[in-house]
CSV table of N, CA, C and O in Angstrom, one decimal:
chain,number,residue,atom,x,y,z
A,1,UNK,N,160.0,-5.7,4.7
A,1,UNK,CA,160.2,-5.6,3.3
A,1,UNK,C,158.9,-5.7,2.6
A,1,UNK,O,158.0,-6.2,3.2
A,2,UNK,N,158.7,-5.3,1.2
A,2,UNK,CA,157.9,-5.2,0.7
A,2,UNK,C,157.9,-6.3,-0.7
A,2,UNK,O,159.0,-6.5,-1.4
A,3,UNK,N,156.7,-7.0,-1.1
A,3,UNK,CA,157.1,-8.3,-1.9
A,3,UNK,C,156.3,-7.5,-3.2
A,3,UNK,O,155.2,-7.1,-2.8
A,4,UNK,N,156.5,-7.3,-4.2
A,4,UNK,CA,156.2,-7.1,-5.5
A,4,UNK,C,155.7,-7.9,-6.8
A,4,UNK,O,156.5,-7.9,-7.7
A,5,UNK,N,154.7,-8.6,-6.8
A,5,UNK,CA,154.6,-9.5,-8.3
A,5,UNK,C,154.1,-9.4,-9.3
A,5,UNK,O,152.9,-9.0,-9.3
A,6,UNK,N,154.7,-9.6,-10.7
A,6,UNK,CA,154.1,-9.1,-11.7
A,6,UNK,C,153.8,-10.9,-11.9
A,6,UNK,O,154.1,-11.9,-11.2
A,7,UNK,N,152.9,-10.8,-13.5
A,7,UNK,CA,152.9,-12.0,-13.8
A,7,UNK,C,153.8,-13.4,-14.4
A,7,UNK,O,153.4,-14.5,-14.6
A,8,UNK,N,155.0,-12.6,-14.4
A,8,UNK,CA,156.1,-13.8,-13.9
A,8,UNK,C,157.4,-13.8,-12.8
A,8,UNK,O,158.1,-14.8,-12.5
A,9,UNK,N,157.5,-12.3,-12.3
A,9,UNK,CA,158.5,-12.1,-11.8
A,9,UNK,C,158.2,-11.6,-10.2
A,9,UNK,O,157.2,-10.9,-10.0
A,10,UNK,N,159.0,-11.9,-9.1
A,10,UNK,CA,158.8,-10.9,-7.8
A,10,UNK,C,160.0,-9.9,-7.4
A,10,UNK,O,161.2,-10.2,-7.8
A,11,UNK,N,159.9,-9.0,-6.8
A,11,UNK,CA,161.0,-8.2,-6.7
A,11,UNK,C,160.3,-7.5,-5.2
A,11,UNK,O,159.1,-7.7,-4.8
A,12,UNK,N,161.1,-6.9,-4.7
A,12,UNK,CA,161.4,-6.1,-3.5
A,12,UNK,C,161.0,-4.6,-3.1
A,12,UNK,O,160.6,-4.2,-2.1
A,13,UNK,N,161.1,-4.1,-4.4
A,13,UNK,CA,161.4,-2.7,-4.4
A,13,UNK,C,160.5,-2.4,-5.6
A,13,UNK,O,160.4,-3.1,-6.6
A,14,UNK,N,159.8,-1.3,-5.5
A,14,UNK,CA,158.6,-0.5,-7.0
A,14,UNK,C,159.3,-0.5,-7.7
A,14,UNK,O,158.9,-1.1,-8.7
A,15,UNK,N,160.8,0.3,-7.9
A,15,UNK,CA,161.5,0.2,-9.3
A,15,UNK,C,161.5,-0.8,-10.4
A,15,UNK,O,161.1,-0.8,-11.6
A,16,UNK,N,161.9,-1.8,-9.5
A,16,UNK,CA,162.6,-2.9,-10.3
A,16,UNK,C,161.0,-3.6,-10.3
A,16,UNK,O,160.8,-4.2,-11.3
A,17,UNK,N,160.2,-3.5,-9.6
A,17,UNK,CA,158.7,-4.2,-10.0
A,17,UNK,C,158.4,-3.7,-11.7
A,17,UNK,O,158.3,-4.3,-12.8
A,18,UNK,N,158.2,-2.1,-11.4
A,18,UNK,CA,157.9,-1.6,-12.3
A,18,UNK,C,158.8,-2.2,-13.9
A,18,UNK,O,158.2,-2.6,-14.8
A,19,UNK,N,160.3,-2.1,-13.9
A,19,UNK,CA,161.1,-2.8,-14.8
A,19,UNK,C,160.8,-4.3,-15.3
A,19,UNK,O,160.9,-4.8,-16.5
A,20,UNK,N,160.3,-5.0,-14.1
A,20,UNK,CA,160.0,-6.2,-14.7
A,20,UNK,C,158.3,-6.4,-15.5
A,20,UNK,O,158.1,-7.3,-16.3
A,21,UNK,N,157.5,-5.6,-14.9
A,21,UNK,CA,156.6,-5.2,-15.1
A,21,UNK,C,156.1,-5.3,-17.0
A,21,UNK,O,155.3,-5.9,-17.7
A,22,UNK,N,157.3,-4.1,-17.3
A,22,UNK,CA,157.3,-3.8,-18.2
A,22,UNK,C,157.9,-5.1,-19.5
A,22,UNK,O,157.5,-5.5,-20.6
A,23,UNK,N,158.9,-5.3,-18.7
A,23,UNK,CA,159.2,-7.4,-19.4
A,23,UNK,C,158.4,-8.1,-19.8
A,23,UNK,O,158.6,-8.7,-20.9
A,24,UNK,N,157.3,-8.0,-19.1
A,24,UNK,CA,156.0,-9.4,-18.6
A,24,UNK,C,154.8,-9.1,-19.0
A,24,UNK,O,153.8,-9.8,-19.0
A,25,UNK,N,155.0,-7.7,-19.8
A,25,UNK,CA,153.8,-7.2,-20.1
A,25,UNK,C,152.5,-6.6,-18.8
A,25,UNK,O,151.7,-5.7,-18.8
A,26,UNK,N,152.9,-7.3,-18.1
A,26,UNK,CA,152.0,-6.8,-16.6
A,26,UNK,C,151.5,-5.2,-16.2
A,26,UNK,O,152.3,-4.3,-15.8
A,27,UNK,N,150.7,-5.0,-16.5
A,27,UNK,CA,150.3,-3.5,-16.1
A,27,UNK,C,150.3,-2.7,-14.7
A,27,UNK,O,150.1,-3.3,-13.6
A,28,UNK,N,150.6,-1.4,-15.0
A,28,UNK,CA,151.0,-0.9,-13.3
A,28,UNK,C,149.7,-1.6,-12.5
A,28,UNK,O,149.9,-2.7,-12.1
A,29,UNK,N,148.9,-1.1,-12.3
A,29,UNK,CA,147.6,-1.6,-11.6
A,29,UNK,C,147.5,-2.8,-11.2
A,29,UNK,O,146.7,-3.2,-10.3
A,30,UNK,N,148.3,-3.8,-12.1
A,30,UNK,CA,148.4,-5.2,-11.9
A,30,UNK,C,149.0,-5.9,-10.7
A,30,UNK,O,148.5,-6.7,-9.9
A,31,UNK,N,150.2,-5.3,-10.7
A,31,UNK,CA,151.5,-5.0,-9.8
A,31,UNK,C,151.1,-5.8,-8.2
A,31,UNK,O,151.2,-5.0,-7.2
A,32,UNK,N,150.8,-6.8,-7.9
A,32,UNK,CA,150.2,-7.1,-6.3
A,32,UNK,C,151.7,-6.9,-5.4
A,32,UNK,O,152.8,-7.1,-5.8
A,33,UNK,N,151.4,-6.5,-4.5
A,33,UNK,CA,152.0,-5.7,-3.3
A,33,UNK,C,151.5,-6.5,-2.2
A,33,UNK,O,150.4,-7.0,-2.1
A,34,UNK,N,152.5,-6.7,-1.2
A,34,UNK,CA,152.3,-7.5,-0.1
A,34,UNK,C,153.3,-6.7,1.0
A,34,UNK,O,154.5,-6.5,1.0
A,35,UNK,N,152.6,-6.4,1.7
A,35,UNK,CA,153.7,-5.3,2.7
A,35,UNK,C,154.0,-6.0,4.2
A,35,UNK,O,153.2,-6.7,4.9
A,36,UNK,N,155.1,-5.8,4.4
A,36,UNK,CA,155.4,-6.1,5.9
A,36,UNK,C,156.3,-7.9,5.9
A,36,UNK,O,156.5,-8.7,6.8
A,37,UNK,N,156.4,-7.9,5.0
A,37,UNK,CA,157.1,-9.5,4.6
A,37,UNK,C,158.0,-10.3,4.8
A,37,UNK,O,158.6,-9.5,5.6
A,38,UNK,N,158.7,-11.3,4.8
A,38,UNK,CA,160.2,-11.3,5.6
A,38,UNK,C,160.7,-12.6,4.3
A,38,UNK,O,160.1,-13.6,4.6
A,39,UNK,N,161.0,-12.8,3.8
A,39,UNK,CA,161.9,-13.9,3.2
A,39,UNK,C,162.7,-14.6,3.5
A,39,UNK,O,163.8,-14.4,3.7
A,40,UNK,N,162.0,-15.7,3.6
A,40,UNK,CA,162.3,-16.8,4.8
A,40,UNK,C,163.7,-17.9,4.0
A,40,UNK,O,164.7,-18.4,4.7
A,41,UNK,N,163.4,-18.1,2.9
A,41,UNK,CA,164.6,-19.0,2.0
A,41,UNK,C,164.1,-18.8,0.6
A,41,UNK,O,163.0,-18.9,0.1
A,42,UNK,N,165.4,-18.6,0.1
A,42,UNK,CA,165.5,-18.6,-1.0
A,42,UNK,C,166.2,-19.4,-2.0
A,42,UNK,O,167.4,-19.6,-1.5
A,43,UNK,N,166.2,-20.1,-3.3
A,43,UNK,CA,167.0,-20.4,-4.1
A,43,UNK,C,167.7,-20.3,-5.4
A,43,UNK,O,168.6,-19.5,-5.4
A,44,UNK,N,167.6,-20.8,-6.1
A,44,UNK,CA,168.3,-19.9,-7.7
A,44,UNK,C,167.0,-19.7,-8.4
A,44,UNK,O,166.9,-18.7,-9.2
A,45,UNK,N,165.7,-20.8,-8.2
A,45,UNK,CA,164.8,-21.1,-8.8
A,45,UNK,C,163.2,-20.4,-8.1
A,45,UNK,O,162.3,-19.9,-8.7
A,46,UNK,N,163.4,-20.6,-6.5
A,46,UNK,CA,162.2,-20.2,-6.0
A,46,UNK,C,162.6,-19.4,-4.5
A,46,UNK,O,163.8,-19.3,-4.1
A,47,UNK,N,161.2,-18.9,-3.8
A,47,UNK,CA,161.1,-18.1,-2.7
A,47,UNK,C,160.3,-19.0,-1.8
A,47,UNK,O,159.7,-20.1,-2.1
A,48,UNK,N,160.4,-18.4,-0.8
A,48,UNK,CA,159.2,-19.1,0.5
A,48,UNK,C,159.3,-18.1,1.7
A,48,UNK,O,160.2,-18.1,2.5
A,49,UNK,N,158.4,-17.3,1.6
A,49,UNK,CA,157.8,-16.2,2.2
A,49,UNK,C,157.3,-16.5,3.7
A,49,UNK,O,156.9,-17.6,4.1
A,50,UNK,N,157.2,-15.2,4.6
A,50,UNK,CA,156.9,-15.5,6.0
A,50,UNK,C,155.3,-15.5,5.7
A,50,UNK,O,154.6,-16.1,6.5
A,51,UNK,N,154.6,-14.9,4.7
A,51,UNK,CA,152.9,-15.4,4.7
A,51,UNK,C,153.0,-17.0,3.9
A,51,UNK,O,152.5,-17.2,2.8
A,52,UNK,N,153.6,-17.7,4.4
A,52,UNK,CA,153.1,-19.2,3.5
A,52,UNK,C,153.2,-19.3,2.0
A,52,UNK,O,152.6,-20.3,1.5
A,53,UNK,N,153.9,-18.4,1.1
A,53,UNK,CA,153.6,-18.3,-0.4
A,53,UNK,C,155.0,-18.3,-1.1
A,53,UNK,O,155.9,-17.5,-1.1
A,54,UNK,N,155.0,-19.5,-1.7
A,54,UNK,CA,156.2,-20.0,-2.6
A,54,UNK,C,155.6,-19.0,-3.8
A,54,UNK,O,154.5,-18.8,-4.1
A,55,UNK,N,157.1,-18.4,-4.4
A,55,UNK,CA,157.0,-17.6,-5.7
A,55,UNK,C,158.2,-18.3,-6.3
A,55,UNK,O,158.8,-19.3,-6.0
A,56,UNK,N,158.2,-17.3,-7.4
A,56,UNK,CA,159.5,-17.6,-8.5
A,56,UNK,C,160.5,-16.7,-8.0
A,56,UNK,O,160.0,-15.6,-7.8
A,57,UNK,N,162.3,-16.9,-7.6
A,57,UNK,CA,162.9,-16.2,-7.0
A,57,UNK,C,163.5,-15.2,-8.6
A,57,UNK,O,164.5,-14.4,-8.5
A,58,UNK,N,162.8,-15.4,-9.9
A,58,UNK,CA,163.3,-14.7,-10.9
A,58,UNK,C,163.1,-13.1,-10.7
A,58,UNK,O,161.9,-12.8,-11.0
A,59,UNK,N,164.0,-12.1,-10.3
A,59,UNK,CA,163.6,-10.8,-10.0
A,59,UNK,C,164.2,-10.4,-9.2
A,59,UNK,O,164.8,-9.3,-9.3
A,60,UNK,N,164.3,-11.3,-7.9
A,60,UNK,CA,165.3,-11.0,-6.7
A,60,UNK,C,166.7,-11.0,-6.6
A,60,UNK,O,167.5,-11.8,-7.0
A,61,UNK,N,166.8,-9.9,-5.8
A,61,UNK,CA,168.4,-9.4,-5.9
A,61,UNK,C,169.2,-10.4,-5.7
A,61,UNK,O,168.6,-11.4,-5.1
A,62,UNK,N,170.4,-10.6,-5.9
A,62,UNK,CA,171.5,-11.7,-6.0
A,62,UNK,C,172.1,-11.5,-4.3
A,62,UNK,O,173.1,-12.1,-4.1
A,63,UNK,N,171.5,-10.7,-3.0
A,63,UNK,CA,172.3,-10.3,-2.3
A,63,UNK,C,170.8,-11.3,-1.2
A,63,UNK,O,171.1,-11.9,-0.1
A,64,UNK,N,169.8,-11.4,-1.7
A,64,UNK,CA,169.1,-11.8,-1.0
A,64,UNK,C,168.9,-13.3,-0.8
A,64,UNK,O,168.2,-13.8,-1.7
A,65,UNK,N,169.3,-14.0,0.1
A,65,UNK,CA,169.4,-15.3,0.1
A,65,UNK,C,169.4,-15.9,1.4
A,65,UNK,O,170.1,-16.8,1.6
A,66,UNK,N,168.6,-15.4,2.2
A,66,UNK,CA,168.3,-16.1,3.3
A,66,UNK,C,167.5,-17.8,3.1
A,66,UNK,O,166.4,-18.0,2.6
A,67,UNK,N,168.5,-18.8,3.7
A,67,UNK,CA,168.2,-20.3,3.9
A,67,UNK,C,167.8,-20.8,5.4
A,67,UNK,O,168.8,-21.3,6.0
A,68,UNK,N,166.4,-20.9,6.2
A,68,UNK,CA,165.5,-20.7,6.8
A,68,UNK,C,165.1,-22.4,6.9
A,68,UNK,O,164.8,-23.0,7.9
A,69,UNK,N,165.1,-22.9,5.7
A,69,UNK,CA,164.6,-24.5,5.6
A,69,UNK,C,166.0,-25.3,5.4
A,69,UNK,O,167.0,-25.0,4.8
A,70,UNK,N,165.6,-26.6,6.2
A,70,UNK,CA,166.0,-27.9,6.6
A,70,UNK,C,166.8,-28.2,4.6
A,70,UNK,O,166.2,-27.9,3.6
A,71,UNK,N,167.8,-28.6,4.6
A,71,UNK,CA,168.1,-29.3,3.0
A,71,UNK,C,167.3,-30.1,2.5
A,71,UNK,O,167.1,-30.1,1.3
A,72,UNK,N,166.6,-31.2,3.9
A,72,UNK,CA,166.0,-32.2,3.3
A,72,UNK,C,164.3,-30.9,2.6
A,72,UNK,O,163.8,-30.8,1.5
A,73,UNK,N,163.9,-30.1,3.8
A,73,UNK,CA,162.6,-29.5,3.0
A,73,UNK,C,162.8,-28.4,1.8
A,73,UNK,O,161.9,-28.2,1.0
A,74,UNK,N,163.8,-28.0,1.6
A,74,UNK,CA,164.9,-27.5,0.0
A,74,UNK,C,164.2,-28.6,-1.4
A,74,UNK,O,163.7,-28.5,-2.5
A,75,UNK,N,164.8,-29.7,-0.4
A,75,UNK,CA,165.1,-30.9,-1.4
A,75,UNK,C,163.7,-31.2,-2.2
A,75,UNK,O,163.5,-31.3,-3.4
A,76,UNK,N,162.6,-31.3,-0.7
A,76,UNK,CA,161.5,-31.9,-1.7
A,76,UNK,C,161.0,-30.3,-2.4
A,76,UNK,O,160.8,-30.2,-3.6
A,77,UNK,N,160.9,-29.5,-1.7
A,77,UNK,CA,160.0,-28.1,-2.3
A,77,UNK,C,160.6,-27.9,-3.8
A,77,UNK,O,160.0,-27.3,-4.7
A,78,UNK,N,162.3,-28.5,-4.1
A,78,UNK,CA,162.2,-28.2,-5.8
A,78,UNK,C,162.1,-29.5,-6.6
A,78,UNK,O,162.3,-29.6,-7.8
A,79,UNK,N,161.8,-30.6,-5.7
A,79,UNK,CA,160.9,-32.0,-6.5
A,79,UNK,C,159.9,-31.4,-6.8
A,79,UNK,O,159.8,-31.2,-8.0
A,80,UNK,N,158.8,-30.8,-6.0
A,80,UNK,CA,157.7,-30.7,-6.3
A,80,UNK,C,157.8,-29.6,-7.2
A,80,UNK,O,157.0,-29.5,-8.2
A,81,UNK,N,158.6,-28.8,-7.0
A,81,UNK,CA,158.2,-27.1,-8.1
A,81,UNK,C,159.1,-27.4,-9.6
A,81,UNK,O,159.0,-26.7,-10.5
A,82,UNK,N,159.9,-28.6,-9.4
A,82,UNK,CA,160.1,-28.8,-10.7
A,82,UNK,C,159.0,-29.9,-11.5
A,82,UNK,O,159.2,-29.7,-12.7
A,83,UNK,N,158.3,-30.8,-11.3
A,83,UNK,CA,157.2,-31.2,-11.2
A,83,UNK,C,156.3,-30.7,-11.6
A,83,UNK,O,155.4,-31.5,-11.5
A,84,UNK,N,155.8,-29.3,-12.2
A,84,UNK,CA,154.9,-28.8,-12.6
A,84,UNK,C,153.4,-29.0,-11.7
A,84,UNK,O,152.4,-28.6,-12.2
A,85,UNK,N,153.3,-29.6,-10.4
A,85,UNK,CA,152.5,-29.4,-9.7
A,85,UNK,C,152.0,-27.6,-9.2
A,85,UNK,O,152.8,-26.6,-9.1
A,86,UNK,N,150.5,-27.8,-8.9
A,86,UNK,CA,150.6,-26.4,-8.3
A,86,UNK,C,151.1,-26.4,-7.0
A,86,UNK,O,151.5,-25.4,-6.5
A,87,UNK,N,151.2,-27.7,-6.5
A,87,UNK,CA,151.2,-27.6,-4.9
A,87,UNK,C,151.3,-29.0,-4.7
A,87,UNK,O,151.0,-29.8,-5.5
A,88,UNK,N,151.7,-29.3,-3.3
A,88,UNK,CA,151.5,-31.1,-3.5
A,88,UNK,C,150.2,-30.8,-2.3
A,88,UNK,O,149.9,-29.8,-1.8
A,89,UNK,N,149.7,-31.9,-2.2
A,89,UNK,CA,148.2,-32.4,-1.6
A,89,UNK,C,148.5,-31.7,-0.4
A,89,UNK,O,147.7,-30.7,-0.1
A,90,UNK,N,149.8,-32.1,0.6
A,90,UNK,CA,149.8,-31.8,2.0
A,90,UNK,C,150.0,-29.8,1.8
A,90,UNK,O,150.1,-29.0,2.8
A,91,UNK,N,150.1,-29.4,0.9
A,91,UNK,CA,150.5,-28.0,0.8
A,91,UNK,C,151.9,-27.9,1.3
A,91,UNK,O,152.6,-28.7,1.9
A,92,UNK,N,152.2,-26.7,0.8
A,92,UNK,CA,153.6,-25.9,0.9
A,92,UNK,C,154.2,-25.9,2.5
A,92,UNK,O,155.3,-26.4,2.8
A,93,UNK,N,153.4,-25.3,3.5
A,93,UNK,CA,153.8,-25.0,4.6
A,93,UNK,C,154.4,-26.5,5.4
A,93,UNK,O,155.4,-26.6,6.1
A,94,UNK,N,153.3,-27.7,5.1
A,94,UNK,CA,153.9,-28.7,5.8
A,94,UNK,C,155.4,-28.9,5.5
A,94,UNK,O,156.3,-29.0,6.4
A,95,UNK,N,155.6,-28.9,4.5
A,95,UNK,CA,157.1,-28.9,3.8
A,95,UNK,C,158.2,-28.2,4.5
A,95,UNK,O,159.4,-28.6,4.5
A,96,UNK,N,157.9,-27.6,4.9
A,96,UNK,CA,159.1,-26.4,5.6
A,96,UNK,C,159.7,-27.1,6.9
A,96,UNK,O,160.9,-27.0,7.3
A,97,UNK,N,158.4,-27.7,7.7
A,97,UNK,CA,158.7,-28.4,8.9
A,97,UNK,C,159.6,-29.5,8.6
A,97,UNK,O,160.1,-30.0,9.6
A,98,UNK,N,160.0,-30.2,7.5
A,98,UNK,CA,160.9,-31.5,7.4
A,98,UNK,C,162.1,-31.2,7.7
A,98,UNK,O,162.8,-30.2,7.2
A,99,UNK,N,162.6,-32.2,9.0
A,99,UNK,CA,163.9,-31.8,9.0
A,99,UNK,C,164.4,-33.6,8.8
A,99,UNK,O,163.7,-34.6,8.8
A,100,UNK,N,165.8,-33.5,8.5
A,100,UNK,CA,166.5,-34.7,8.5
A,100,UNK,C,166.0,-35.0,9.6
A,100,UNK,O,165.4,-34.3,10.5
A,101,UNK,N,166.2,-36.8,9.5
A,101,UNK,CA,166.3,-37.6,10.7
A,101,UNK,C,167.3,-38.3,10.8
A,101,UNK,O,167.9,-38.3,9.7
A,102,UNK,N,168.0,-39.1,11.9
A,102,UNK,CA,168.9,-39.4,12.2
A,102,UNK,C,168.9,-40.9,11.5
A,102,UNK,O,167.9,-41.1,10.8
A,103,UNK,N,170.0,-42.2,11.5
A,103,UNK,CA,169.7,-43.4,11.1
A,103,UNK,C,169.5,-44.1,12.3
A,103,UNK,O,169.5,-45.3,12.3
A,104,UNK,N,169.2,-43.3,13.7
A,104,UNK,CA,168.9,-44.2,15.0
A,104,UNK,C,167.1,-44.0,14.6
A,104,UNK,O,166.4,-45.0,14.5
A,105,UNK,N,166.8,-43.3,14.5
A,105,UNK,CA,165.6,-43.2,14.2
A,105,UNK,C,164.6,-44.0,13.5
A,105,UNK,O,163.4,-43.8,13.9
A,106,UNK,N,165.0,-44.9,12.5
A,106,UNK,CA,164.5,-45.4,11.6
A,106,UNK,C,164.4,-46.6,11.9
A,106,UNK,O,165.2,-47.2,12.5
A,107,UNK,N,163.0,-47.4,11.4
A,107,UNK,CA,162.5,-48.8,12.2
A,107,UNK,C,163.6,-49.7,11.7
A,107,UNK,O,163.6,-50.9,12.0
């Protein structure tokens, strides 16, 4: 698949880039393109892409909702993205690796 971003929105497909495009004020030439992509999880609010790059899921089809990450790594990636951070210190990708742990696990 092919990932589409204007300056607020991502989408899938040129059409609908172009349509949001035109929303956002974003100019065709603007338009960044990322080819060969896979969408790893998604939410109501955000994306997390197979190159390492959290977007905004505003734009994407209602059909696309692949969930790829652990609940607990869900959990913190929309602490942090509602948080107004750009990023937390350890970066995005560590985040994905969180999985629950068990209560035998714990000191």
């Amino acid at each position: 698949m092919n990932r589409y971003m204007t300056g607020r929105y991502v989408a899938v497909d040129w059409a609908e880039a172009l349509r949001l495009a035109q929303l956002d004020g974003t100019a065709v030439g603007d338009i960044r393109c990322q080819q060969d992509i896979e969408l790893l999880h998604r939410t109501d609010w955000w994306a997390w892409w197979s190159d390492e790059r959290l977007t905004t899921a505003i734009g994407l089809p209602e059909s696309l909702r692949p969930a790829h990450l652990s609940a607990d790594a869900t959990a913190l990636f929309f602490e942090v993205w509602m948080s107004g951070l750009i990023a937390p210190e350890c970066g995005w990708a560590v985040l994905v690796h969180i999985h629950p742990t068990s209560a035998g696990n714990h000191p």
